[in-house]
mmCIF file of C-alpha atoms in Angstrom:
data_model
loop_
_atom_site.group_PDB
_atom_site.id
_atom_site.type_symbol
_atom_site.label_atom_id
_atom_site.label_comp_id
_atom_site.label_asym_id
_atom_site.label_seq_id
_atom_site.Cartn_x
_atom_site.Cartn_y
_atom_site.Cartn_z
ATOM 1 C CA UNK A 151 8.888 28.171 -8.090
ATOM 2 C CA UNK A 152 8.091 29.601 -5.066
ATOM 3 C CA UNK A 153 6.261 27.311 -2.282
ATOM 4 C CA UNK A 154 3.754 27.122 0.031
ATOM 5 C CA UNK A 155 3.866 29.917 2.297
ATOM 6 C CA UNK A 156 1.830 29.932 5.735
ATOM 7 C CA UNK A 157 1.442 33.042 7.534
ATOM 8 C CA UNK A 158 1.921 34.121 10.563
ATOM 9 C CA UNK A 159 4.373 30.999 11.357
ATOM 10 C CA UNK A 160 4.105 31.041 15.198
ATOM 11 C CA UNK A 161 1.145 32.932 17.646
ATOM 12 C CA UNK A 162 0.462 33.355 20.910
ATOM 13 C CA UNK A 163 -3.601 33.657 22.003
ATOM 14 C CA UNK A 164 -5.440 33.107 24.739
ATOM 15 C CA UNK A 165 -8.776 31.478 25.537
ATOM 16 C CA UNK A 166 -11.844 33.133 24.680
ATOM 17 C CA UNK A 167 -10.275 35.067 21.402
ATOM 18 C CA UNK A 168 -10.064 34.452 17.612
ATOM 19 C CA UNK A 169 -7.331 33.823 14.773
ATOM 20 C CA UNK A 170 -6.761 34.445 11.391
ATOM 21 C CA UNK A 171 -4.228 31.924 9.771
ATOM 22 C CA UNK A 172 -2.664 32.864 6.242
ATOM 23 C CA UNK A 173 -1.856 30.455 3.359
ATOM 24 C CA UNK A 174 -0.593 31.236 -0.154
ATOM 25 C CA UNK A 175 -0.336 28.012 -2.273
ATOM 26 C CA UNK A 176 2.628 27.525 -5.160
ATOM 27 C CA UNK A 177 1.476 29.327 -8.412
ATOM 28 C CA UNK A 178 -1.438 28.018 -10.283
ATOM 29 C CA UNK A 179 -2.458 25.699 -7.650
ATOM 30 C CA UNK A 180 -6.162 25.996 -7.594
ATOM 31 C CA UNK A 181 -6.428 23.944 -4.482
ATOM 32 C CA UNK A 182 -5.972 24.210 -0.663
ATOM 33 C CA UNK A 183 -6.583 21.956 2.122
ATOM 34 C CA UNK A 184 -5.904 22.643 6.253
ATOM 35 C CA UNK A 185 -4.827 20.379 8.696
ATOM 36 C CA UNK A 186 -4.408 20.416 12.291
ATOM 37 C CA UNK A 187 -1.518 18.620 13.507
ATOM 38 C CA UNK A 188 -1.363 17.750 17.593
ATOM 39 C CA UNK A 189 0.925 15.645 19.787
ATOM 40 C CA UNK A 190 -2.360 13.048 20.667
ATOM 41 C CA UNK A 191 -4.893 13.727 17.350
ATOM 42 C CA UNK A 192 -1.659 13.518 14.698
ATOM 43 C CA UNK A 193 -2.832 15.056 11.486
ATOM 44 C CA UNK A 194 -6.563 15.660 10.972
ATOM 45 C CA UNK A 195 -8.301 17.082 7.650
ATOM 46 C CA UNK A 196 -9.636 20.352 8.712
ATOM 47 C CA UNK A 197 -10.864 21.735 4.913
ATOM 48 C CA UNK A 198 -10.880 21.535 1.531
ATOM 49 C CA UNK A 199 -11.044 24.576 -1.208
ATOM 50 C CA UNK A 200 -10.984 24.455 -4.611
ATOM 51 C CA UNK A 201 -11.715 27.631 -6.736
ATOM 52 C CA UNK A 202 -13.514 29.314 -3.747
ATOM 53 C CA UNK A 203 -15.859 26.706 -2.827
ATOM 54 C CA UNK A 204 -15.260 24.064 -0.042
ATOM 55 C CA UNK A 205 -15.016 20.886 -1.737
ATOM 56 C CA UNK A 206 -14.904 18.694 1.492
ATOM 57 C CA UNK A 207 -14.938 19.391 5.289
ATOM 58 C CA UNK A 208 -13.453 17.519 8.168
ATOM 59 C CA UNK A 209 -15.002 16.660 11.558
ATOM 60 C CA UNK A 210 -14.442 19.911 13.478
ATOM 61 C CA UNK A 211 -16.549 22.438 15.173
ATOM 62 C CA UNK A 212 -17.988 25.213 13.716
ATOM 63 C CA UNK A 213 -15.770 27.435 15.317
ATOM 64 C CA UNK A 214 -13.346 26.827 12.536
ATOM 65 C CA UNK A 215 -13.881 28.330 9.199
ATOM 66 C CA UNK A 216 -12.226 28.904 6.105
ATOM 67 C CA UNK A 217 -12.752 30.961 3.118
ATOM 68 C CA UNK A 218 -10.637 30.802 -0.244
ATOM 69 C CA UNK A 219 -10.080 34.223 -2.762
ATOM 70 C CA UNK A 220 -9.416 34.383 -6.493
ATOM 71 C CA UNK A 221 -6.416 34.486 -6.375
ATOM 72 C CA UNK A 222 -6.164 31.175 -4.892
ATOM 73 C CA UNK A 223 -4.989 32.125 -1.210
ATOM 74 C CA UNK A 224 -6.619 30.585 1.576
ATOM 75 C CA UNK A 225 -7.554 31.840 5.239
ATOM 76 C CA UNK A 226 -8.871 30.134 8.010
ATOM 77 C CA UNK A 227 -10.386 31.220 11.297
ATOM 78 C CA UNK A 228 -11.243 30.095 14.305
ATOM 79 C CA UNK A 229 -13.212 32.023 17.049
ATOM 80 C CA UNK A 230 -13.620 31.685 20.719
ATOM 81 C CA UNK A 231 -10.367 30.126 21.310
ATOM 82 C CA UNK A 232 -9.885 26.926 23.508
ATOM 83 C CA UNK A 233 -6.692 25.645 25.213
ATOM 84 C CA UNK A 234 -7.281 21.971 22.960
ATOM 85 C CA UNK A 235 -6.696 24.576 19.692
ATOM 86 C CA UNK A 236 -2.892 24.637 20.278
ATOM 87 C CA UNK A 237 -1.694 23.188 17.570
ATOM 88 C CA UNK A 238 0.356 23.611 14.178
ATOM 89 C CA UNK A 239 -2.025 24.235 11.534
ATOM 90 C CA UNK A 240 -0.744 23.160 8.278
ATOM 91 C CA UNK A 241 -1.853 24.334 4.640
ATOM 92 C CA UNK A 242 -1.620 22.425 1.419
ATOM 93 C CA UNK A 243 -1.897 23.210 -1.797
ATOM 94 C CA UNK A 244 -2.582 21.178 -4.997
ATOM 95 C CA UNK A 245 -3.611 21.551 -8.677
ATOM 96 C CA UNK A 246 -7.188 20.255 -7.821
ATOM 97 C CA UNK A 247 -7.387 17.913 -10.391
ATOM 98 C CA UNK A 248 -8.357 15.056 -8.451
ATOM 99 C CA UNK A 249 -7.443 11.919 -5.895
ATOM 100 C CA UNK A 250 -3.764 11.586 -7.509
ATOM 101 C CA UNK A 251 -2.634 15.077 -7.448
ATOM 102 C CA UNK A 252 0.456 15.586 -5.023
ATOM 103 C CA UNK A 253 -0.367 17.671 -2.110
ATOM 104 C CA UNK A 254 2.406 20.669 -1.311
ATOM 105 C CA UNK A 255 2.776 21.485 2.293
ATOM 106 C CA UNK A 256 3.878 24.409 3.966
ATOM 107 C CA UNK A 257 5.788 25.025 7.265
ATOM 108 C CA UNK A 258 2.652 25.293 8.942
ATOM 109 C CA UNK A 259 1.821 28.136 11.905
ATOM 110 C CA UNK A 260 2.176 27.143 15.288
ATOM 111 C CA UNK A 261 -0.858 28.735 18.008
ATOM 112 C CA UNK A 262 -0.609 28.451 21.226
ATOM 113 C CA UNK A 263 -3.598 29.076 23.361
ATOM 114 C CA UNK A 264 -2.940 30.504 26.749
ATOM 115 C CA UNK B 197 -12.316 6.248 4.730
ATOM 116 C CA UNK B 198 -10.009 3.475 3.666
ATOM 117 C CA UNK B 199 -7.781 2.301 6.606
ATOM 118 C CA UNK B 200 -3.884 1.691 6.451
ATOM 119 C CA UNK B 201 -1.934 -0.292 8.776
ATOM 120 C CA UNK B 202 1.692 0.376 9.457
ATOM 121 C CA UNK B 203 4.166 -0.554 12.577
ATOM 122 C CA UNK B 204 5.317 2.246 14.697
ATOM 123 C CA UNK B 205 8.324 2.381 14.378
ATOM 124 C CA UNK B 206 11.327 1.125 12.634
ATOM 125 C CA UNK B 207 15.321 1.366 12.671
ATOM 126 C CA UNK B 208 17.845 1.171 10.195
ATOM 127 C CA UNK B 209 21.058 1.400 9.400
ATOM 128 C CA UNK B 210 22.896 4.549 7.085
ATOM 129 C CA UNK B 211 23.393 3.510 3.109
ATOM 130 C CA UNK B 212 21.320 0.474 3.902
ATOM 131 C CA UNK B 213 17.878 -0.342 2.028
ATOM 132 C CA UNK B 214 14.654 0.425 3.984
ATOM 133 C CA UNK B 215 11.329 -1.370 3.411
ATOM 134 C CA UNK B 216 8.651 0.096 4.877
ATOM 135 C CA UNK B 217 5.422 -1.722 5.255
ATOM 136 C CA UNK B 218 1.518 -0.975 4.607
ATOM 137 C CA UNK B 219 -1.542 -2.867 4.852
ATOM 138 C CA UNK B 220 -4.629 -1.555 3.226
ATOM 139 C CA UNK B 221 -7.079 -4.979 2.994
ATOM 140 C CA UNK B 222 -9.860 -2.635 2.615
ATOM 141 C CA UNK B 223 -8.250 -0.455 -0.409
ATOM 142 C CA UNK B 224 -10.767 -0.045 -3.332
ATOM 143 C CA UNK B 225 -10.475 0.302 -7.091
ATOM 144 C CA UNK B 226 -10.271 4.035 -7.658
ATOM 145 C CA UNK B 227 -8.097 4.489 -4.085
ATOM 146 C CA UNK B 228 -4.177 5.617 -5.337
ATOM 147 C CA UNK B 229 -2.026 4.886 -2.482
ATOM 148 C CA UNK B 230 -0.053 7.923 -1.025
ATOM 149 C CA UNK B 231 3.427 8.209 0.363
ATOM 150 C CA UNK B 232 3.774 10.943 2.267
ATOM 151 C CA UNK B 233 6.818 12.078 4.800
ATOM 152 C CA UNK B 234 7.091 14.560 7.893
ATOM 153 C CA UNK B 235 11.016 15.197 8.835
ATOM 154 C CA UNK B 236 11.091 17.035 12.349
ATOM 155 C CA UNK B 237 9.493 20.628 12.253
ATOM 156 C CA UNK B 238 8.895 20.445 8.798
ATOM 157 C CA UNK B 239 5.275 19.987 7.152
ATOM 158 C CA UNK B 240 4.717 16.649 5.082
ATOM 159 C CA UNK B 241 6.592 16.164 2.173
ATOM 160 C CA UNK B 242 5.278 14.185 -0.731
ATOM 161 C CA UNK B 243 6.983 10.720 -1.394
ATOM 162 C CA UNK B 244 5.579 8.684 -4.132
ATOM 163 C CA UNK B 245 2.210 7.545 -4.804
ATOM 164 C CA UNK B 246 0.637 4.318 -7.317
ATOM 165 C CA UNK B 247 -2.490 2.725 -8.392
ATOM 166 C CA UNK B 248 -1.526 -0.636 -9.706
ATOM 167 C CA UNK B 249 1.352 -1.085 -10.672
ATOM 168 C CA UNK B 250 5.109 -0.444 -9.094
ATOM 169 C CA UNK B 251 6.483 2.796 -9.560
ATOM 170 C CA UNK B 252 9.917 4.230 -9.042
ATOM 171 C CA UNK B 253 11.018 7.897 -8.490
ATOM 172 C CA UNK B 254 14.351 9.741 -7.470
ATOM 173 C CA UNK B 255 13.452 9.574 -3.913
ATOM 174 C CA UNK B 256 12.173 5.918 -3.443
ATOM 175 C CA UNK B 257 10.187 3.194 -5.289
ATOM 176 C CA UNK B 258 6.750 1.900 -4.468
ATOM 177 C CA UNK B 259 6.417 -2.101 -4.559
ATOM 178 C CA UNK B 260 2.087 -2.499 -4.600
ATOM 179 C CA UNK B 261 1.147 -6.212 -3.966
ATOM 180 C CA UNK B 262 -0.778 -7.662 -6.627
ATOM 181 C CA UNK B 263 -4.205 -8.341 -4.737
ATOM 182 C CA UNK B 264 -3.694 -3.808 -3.888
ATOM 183 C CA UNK B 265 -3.846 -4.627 -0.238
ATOM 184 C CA UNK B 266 -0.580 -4.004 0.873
ATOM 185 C CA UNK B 267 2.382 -1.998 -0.138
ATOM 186 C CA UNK B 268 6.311 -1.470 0.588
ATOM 187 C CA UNK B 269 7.870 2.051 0.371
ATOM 188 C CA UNK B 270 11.501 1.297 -0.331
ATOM 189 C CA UNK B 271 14.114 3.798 -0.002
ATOM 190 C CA UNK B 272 17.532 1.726 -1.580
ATOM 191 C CA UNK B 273 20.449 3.656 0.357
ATOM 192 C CA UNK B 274 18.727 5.567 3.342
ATOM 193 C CA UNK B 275 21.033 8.457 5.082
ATOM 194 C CA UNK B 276 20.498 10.628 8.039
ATOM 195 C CA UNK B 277 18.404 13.165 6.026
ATOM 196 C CA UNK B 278 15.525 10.341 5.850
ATOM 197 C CA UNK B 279 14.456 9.829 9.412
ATOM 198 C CA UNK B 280 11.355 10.934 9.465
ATOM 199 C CA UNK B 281 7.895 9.630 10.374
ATOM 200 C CA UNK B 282 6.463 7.955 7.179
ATOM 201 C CA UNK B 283 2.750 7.646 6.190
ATOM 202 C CA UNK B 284 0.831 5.645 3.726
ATOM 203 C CA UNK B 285 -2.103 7.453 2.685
ATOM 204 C CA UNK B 286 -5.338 6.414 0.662
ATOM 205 C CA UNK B 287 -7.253 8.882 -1.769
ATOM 206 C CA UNK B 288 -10.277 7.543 -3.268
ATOM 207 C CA UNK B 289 -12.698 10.686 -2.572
ATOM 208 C CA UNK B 290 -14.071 11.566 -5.719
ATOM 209 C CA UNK B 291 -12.906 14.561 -7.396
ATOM 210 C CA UNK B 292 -10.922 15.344 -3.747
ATOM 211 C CA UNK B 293 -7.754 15.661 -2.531
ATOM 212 C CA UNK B 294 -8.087 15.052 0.983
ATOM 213 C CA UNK B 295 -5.710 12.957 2.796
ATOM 214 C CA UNK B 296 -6.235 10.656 5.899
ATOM 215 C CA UNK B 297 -2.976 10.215 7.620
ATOM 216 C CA UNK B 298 -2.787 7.509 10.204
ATOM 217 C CA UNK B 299 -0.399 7.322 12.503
ATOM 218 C CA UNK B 300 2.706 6.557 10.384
ATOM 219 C CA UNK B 301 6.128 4.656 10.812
ATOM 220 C CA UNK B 302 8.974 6.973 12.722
ATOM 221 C CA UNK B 303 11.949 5.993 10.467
ATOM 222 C CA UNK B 304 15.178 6.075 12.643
ATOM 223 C CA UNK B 305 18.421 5.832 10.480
ATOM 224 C CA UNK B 306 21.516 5.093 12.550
ATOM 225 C CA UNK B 307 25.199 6.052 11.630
#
């Protein structure tokens, strides 16, 4: 079975501009969470889907959405770019069936704002 | 969100047993307690996880005190391959999956 894949897995931005990060959770996983991952923060919750709806939301500006599709992938954006963003953004996928599923991780994507 | 303790940072020694220390004194009823593991430039990789009562698993066993408000992660032989930085996670969000990682325990695992 295939796993988590993250897409792209490193990027290069600068200030000012937006991103589109890409996750594909392991087959019939109908849930996905993001987390930001920095040298100072560690790992913060970012988001939580489950079959297209945001099921819980972490402390983060607005500048950083998400969105979830049918099919179970996951995207997440976030606009208007600040040096603080660079960070590896890591996606996790689960069966959504509650507090003691197993979360899968991917590889995460690596930004770095410029 | 329920709070976990753990040191640092601890050292050990190749094919020797680890014990890795939690404190959760705040830990309620419905909260499982997570195991969770990051090796270097990898993203987390799940450990083992419990409610109650002790579990074991191919990777490492989970000793849960009998009060719930502290655990041990024990890995029996550790090798190279398990330095990592190790976090103890609680989920007790109804109906979510979201987990809190603190700041975790960097395993070291000498030769």
């Amino acid at each position: 079975k295939a796993g988590v894949t993250q897409t792209p897995r490193y990027l290069i931005k600068t200030r000012g501009q937006q991103v589109t990060l890409s996750c594909s959770p392991i087959s019939g996983h109908r849930s996905v969470s993001w987390y930001q991952q920095t040298p100072g923060q560690g790992l913060q919750f970012l988001f939580e889907y489950f079959s297209e709806t945001q099921r819980n939301k972490g402390n983060f500006p607005g500048r950083f959405s998400g969105r979830q599709f049918s099919n179970s992938r996951s995207e997440m954006n976030v606009s208007t770019l600040e040096l603080g963003d660079s960070a590896l953004y890591l996606c996790a996928s689960g069966r959504g069936q509650g507090i003691s599923e197993t979360q899968y991780f991917g590889p995460g994507t690596r930004l770095l704002v410029l | 969100d329920a709070k976990t303790t753990q040191p640092n940072s601890m050292e050990s020694n190749e094919e020797e047993p680890v014990h890795l220390p939690c404190n959760h004194s705040t830990i309620s009823g419905t909260d499982y307690i997570h195991w969770y593991r990051q090796l270097p430039s990898q993203g987390p990789e799940y450990v083992i996880h419990g409610l109650t009562s002790n579990v074991n698993n191919r990777m490492a066993s989970l000793a849960i005190a009998e009060d719930r408000k502290s655990s041990t992660l024990i890995l029996h032989r550790a090798t190279l391959r398990d330095a990592a930085v190790y976090y103890c996670i609680l989920s007790g969000q109804g109906g979510s999956e979201k987990l809190v990682f603190g700041k975790g325990t960097k395993l070291t695992v000498n030769p």
